[in-house]
């Protein structure tokens, strides 16, 4: 079935690169990444071959959650730059055929946003209903037992009016009330203001939460969620040809189709997290990670690949600014770092969907282990550390959780070269540089023809050259094999076979009949090319190859 080729979108064969501005490049040497820094690295990104930048928030913000707490949607945080510099970034990116996708954080604002400053003044303030307020219970206690994702109650008492306001994240991130049509209108206007500046779309922060029904304790996937998104689509980006991606931790494949099926007029695609949360403890969550289970992982990926094959669209990612580094989590950050980083890249980029590369992934950056909790800056890690230590969890156990899954793993400054602070800045950065910058850095990668960087560059180019990579049907082979991920893509009379070894040792596989005795062109490899498959095959540790089999007919 090739029906969706006729509905080609420009972002189908593109690769998105995520920038976390605070940690990318510090041009004015104050220790904080900035817009001028990003502009100075656009040539690097063009060389990598990406067409889209997802820019984590750069709006004005007190930075309680590094910019996911916005106090002015129509201005830039002074530490990041100015509105003029933002416009310059959009222009300079465009010259290099790169679209800027902005982060849209509208489930909540900062408590320092003028709307909230007004809202808390009195119960009849015109902005009161922009947020969610409830009276205390008879004994003065919180309206219900809802917990914030960042620890503690989801309700904060505001003495001025004697009511609690609702916040799913920090108490400096009050939730907006999307039941209020004025909130909807204001957000739509703000979105159009940015769209008129020529941005390429939006990544929508926790968008599955905006349809919440607080009194019924329904947070994700509320009854009005899709109507709200449809209305947003119509009022803003719908008539323009843009990329929109919703962050939806609660999505199932069926829900994903509601968001991303073309005839629904909602979003281009969503981020689903099933392959991430499968590694979390069912009760203790991310702080008590489970060992990676490849068979389960393959089941989840295959389910999503199949379910969205002809309706909706997948986004593909190993990591982002909230998650540990891919090579540390799924590969090997030690002796097989380069091979495993390439293996992960190949495995992901040959899947059907739009790949997202998180800054530093393209040079195989790894997790970090700081000795002291004081070296960590992430509000989630810090709040949860203190909450759990107070509840009796041993320090070492909590640190292990942070080493494995803490968000600062992804937020250490980008490693550009071997100079002090990794070439990120001349000044002590806001978060320490990973000490391995002397070995792992962009400069070294650019000088090494066999580097992870050039592997990504090659994969990104292949996606533009080979429609089969974008539109081919997916099939997982040997789903029960615990060490390897083997799949095929088929399109017209072409077939691609991808074979990846997720083990740090050799893996022998008996090939299924459908791919035995095949011969073709090896279009991706991380050891040496293999063009022929017989009955069995022994893959090297973290080896990964892709073979384009021509002319099945
Ligand atoms: O993340 C949503 C979110 O729920 C994360 O906080 C995630 O649950 C957590 O890391 C896992 O324990 C988005 C942004 O990506 C994140 O950076 C923000 O902190 C959050 O929303 C609030 O805006
Ligand atoms: Ca700076």
PDB file of N, CA and C in Angstrom, residues 188-233:
ATOM      1  N   UNK A 188      -3.742  31.301  21.084  1.00  0.00           N
ATOM      2  CA  UNK A 188      -3.797  31.289  19.615  1.00  0.00           C
ATOM      3  C   UNK A 188      -3.142  32.543  19.028  1.00  0.00           C
ATOM      4  N   UNK A 189      -3.465  33.678  19.630  1.00  0.00           N
ATOM      5  CA  UNK A 189      -2.868  34.935  19.129  1.00  0.00           C
ATOM      6  C   UNK A 189      -1.358  34.908  19.231  1.00  0.00           C
ATOM      7  N   UNK A 190      -0.889  34.441  20.376  1.00  0.00           N
ATOM      8  CA  UNK A 190       0.558  34.367  20.598  1.00  0.00           C
ATOM      9  C   UNK A 190       1.195  33.432  19.569  1.00  0.00           C
ATOM     10  N   UNK A 191       0.550  32.310  19.303  1.00  0.00           N
ATOM     11  CA  UNK A 191       1.098  31.362  18.322  1.00  0.00           C
ATOM     12  C   UNK A 191       1.185  32.008  16.936  1.00  0.00           C
ATOM     13  N   UNK A 192       0.130  32.729  16.570  1.00  0.00           N
ATOM     14  CA  UNK A 192       0.144  33.379  15.253  1.00  0.00           C
ATOM     15  C   UNK A 192       1.229  34.444  15.150  1.00  0.00           C
ATOM     16  N   UNK A 193       1.485  35.109  16.246  1.00  0.00           N
ATOM     17  CA  UNK A 193       2.540  36.133  16.295  1.00  0.00           C
ATOM     18  C   UNK A 193       3.894  35.475  15.972  1.00  0.00           C
ATOM     19  N   UNK A 194       4.128  34.293  16.536  1.00  0.00           N
ATOM     20  CA  UNK A 194       5.370  33.584  16.227  1.00  0.00           C
ATOM     21  C   UNK A 194       5.367  33.029  14.805  1.00  0.00           C
ATOM     22  N   UNK A 195       4.221  32.510  14.380  1.00  0.00           N
ATOM     23  CA  UNK A 195       4.157  31.941  13.026  1.00  0.00           C
ATOM     24  C   UNK A 195       4.443  33.022  11.984  1.00  0.00           C
ATOM     25  N   UNK A 196       3.944  34.241  12.257  1.00  0.00           N
ATOM     26  CA  UNK A 196       4.204  35.350  11.328  1.00  0.00           C
ATOM     27  C   UNK A 196       5.689  35.699  11.262  1.00  0.00           C
ATOM     28  N   UNK A 197       6.439  35.297  12.239  1.00  0.00           N
ATOM     29  CA  UNK A 197       7.885  35.537  12.193  1.00  0.00           C
ATOM     30  C   UNK A 197       8.606  34.486  11.361  1.00  0.00           C
ATOM     31  N   UNK A 198       7.848  33.521  10.863  1.00  0.00           N
ATOM     32  CA  UNK A 198       8.451  32.565   9.932  1.00  0.00           C
ATOM     33  C   UNK A 198       9.010  31.302  10.564  1.00  0.00           C
ATOM     34  N   UNK A 199       8.502  30.937  11.731  1.00  0.00           N
ATOM     35  CA  UNK A 199       8.986  29.690  12.331  1.00  0.00           C
ATOM     36  C   UNK A 199       8.360  28.485  11.613  1.00  0.00           C
ATOM     37  N   UNK A 200       8.972  27.320  11.825  1.00  0.00           N
ATOM     38  CA  UNK A 200       8.562  26.124  11.085  1.00  0.00           C
ATOM     39  C   UNK A 200       7.550  25.250  11.798  1.00  0.00           C
ATOM     40  N   UNK A 201       7.130  25.654  12.986  1.00  0.00           N
ATOM     41  CA  UNK A 201       6.136  24.859  13.697  1.00  0.00           C
ATOM     42  C   UNK A 201       6.358  24.869  15.193  1.00  0.00           C
ATOM     43  N   UNK A 202       5.685  23.938  15.859  1.00  0.00           N
ATOM     44  CA  UNK A 202       5.748  23.881  17.319  1.00  0.00           C
ATOM     45  C   UNK A 202       5.932  22.454  17.813  1.00  0.00           C
ATOM     46  N   UNK A 203       6.742  22.326  18.873  1.00  0.00           N
ATOM     47  CA  UNK A 203       6.765  21.120  19.691  1.00  0.00           C
ATOM     48  C   UNK A 203       5.933  21.485  20.913  1.00  0.00           C
ATOM     49  N   UNK A 204       4.912  20.709  21.201  1.00  0.00           N
ATOM     50  CA  UNK A 204       3.947  21.100  22.225  1.00  0.00           C
ATOM     51  C   UNK A 204       4.143  20.337  23.518  1.00  0.00           C
ATOM     52  N   UNK A 205       4.645  21.065  24.496  1.00  0.00           N
ATOM     53  CA  UNK A 205       4.957  20.505  25.816  1.00  0.00           C
ATOM     54  C   UNK A 205       3.701  19.920  26.480  1.00  0.00           C
ATOM     55  N   UNK A 206       3.824  18.720  27.014  1.00  0.00           N
ATOM     56  CA  UNK A 206       2.732  18.016  27.724  1.00  0.00           C
ATOM     57  C   UNK A 206       1.332  18.398  27.234  1.00  0.00           C
ATOM     58  N   UNK A 207       1.156  18.354  25.922  1.00  0.00           N
ATOM     59  CA  UNK A 207      -0.099  18.842  25.352  1.00  0.00           C
ATOM     60  C   UNK A 207      -1.269  17.936  25.728  1.00  0.00           C
ATOM     61  N   UNK A 208      -0.967  16.683  26.083  1.00  0.00           N
ATOM     62  CA  UNK A 208      -2.069  15.775  26.460  1.00  0.00           C
ATOM     63  C   UNK A 208      -2.713  16.150  27.795  1.00  0.00           C
ATOM     64  N   UNK A 209      -2.125  17.129  28.490  1.00  0.00           N
ATOM     65  CA  UNK A 209      -2.668  17.507  29.798  1.00  0.00           C
ATOM     66  C   UNK A 209      -3.636  18.689  29.738  1.00  0.00           C
ATOM     67  N   UNK A 210      -3.734  19.361  28.579  1.00  0.00           N
ATOM     68  CA  UNK A 210      -4.517  20.614  28.591  1.00  0.00           C
ATOM     69  C   UNK A 210      -6.029  20.375  28.684  1.00  0.00           C
ATOM     70  N   UNK A 211      -6.481  19.159  28.381  1.00  0.00           N
ATOM     71  CA  UNK A 211      -7.926  18.887  28.490  1.00  0.00           C
ATOM     72  C   UNK A 211      -8.335  18.371  29.860  1.00  0.00           C
ATOM     73  N   UNK A 212      -7.517  18.681  30.868  1.00  0.00           N
ATOM     74  CA  UNK A 212      -7.736  18.099  32.210  1.00  0.00           C
ATOM     75  C   UNK A 212      -9.086  18.500  32.811  1.00  0.00           C
ATOM     76  N   UNK A 213      -9.596  17.617  33.681  1.00  0.00           N
ATOM     77  CA  UNK A 213     -10.817  17.873  34.458  1.00  0.00           C
ATOM     78  C   UNK A 213     -10.418  17.653  35.900  1.00  0.00           C
ATOM     79  N   UNK A 214      -9.992  18.735  36.536  1.00  0.00           N
ATOM     80  CA  UNK A 214      -9.345  18.603  37.841  1.00  0.00           C
ATOM     81  C   UNK A 214     -10.253  17.928  38.875  1.00  0.00           C
ATOM     82  N   UNK A 215     -11.536  18.291  38.866  1.00  0.00           N
ATOM     83  CA  UNK A 215     -12.412  17.739  39.910  1.00  0.00           C
ATOM     84  C   UNK A 215     -12.645  16.242  39.746  1.00  0.00           C
ATOM     85  N   UNK A 216     -12.552  15.787  38.517  1.00  0.00           N
ATOM     86  CA  UNK A 216     -12.683  14.340  38.258  1.00  0.00           C
ATOM     87  C   UNK A 216     -11.333  13.640  38.304  1.00  0.00           C
ATOM     88  N   UNK A 217     -10.293  14.392  38.596  1.00  0.00           N
ATOM     89  CA  UNK A 217      -8.922  13.852  38.625  1.00  0.00           C
ATOM     90  C   UNK A 217      -8.500  13.262  37.285  1.00  0.00           C
ATOM     91  N   UNK A 218      -9.052  13.801  36.220  1.00  0.00           N
ATOM     92  CA  UNK A 218      -8.612  13.391  34.886  1.00  0.00           C
ATOM     93  C   UNK A 218      -7.566  14.398  34.436  1.00  0.00           C
ATOM     94  N   UNK A 219      -6.342  13.942  34.192  1.00  0.00           N
ATOM     95  CA  UNK A 219      -5.283  14.865  33.779  1.00  0.00           C
ATOM     96  C   UNK A 219      -4.990  14.696  32.295  1.00  0.00           C
ATOM     97  N   UNK A 220      -4.463  13.519  31.925  1.00  0.00           N
ATOM     98  CA  UNK A 220      -4.153  13.291  30.513  1.00  0.00           C
ATOM     99  C   UNK A 220      -5.416  12.859  29.779  1.00  0.00           C
ATOM    100  N   UNK A 221      -5.451  13.162  28.467  1.00  0.00           N
ATOM    101  CA  UNK A 221      -6.534  12.694  27.596  1.00  0.00           C
ATOM    102  C   UNK A 221      -7.928  13.067  28.097  1.00  0.00           C
ATOM    103  N   UNK A 222      -8.072  14.279  28.573  1.00  0.00           N
ATOM    104  CA  UNK A 222      -9.391  14.745  29.019  1.00  0.00           C
ATOM    105  C   UNK A 222     -10.381  14.761  27.866  1.00  0.00           C
ATOM    106  N   UNK A 223     -11.682  14.820  28.201  1.00  0.00           N
ATOM    107  CA  UNK A 223     -12.726  14.687  27.176  1.00  0.00           C
ATOM    108  C   UNK A 223     -12.675  15.756  26.081  1.00  0.00           C
ATOM    109  N   UNK A 224     -12.149  16.945  26.395  1.00  0.00           N
ATOM    110  CA  UNK A 224     -12.164  18.007  25.379  1.00  0.00           C
ATOM    111  C   UNK A 224     -10.827  18.176  24.677  1.00  0.00           C
ATOM    112  N   UNK A 225      -9.872  17.303  24.994  1.00  0.00           N
ATOM    113  CA  UNK A 225      -8.513  17.482  24.484  1.00  0.00           C
ATOM    114  C   UNK A 225      -8.466  17.655  22.962  1.00  0.00           C
ATOM    115  N   UNK A 226      -9.090  16.748  22.243  1.00  0.00           N
ATOM    116  CA  UNK A 226      -8.944  16.801  20.779  1.00  0.00           C
ATOM    117  C   UNK A 226      -9.715  17.975  20.171  1.00  0.00           C
ATOM    118  N   UNK A 227     -10.800  18.381  20.812  1.00  0.00           N
ATOM    119  CA  UNK A 227     -11.485  19.595  20.338  1.00  0.00           C
ATOM    120  C   UNK A 227     -10.588  20.819  20.518  1.00  0.00           C
ATOM    121  N   UNK A 228      -9.875  20.862  21.624  1.00  0.00           N
ATOM    122  CA  UNK A 228      -8.970  21.996  21.864  1.00  0.00           C
ATOM    123  C   UNK A 228      -7.858  22.027  20.813  1.00  0.00           C
ATOM    124  N   UNK A 229      -7.333  20.855  20.490  1.00  0.00           N
ATOM    125  CA  UNK A 229      -6.237  20.820  19.512  1.00  0.00           C
ATOM    126  C   UNK A 229      -6.761  21.156  18.115  1.00  0.00           C
ATOM    127  N   UNK A 230      -7.938  20.658  17.794  1.00  0.00           N
ATOM    128  CA  UNK A 230      -8.540  20.996  16.496  1.00  0.00           C
ATOM    129  C   UNK A 230      -8.755  22.507  16.368  1.00  0.00           C
ATOM    130  N   UNK A 231      -9.252  23.104  17.451  1.00  0.00           N
ATOM    131  CA  UNK A 231      -9.500  24.547  17.434  1.00  0.00           C
ATOM    132  C   UNK A 231      -8.181  25.304  17.277  1.00  0.00           C
ATOM    133  N   UNK A 232      -7.146  24.816  17.937  1.00  0.00           N
ATOM    134  CA  UNK A 232      -5.829  25.441  17.831  1.00  0.00           C
ATOM    135  C   UNK A 232      -5.297  25.322  16.404  1.00  0.00           C
ATOM    136  N   UNK A 233      -5.447  24.155  15.835  1.00  0.00           N
ATOM    137  CA  UNK A 233      -5.026  23.920  14.456  1.00  0.00           C
ATOM    138  C   UNK A 233      -5.716  24.925  13.523  1.00  0.00           C
TER     139      UNK A 233
END
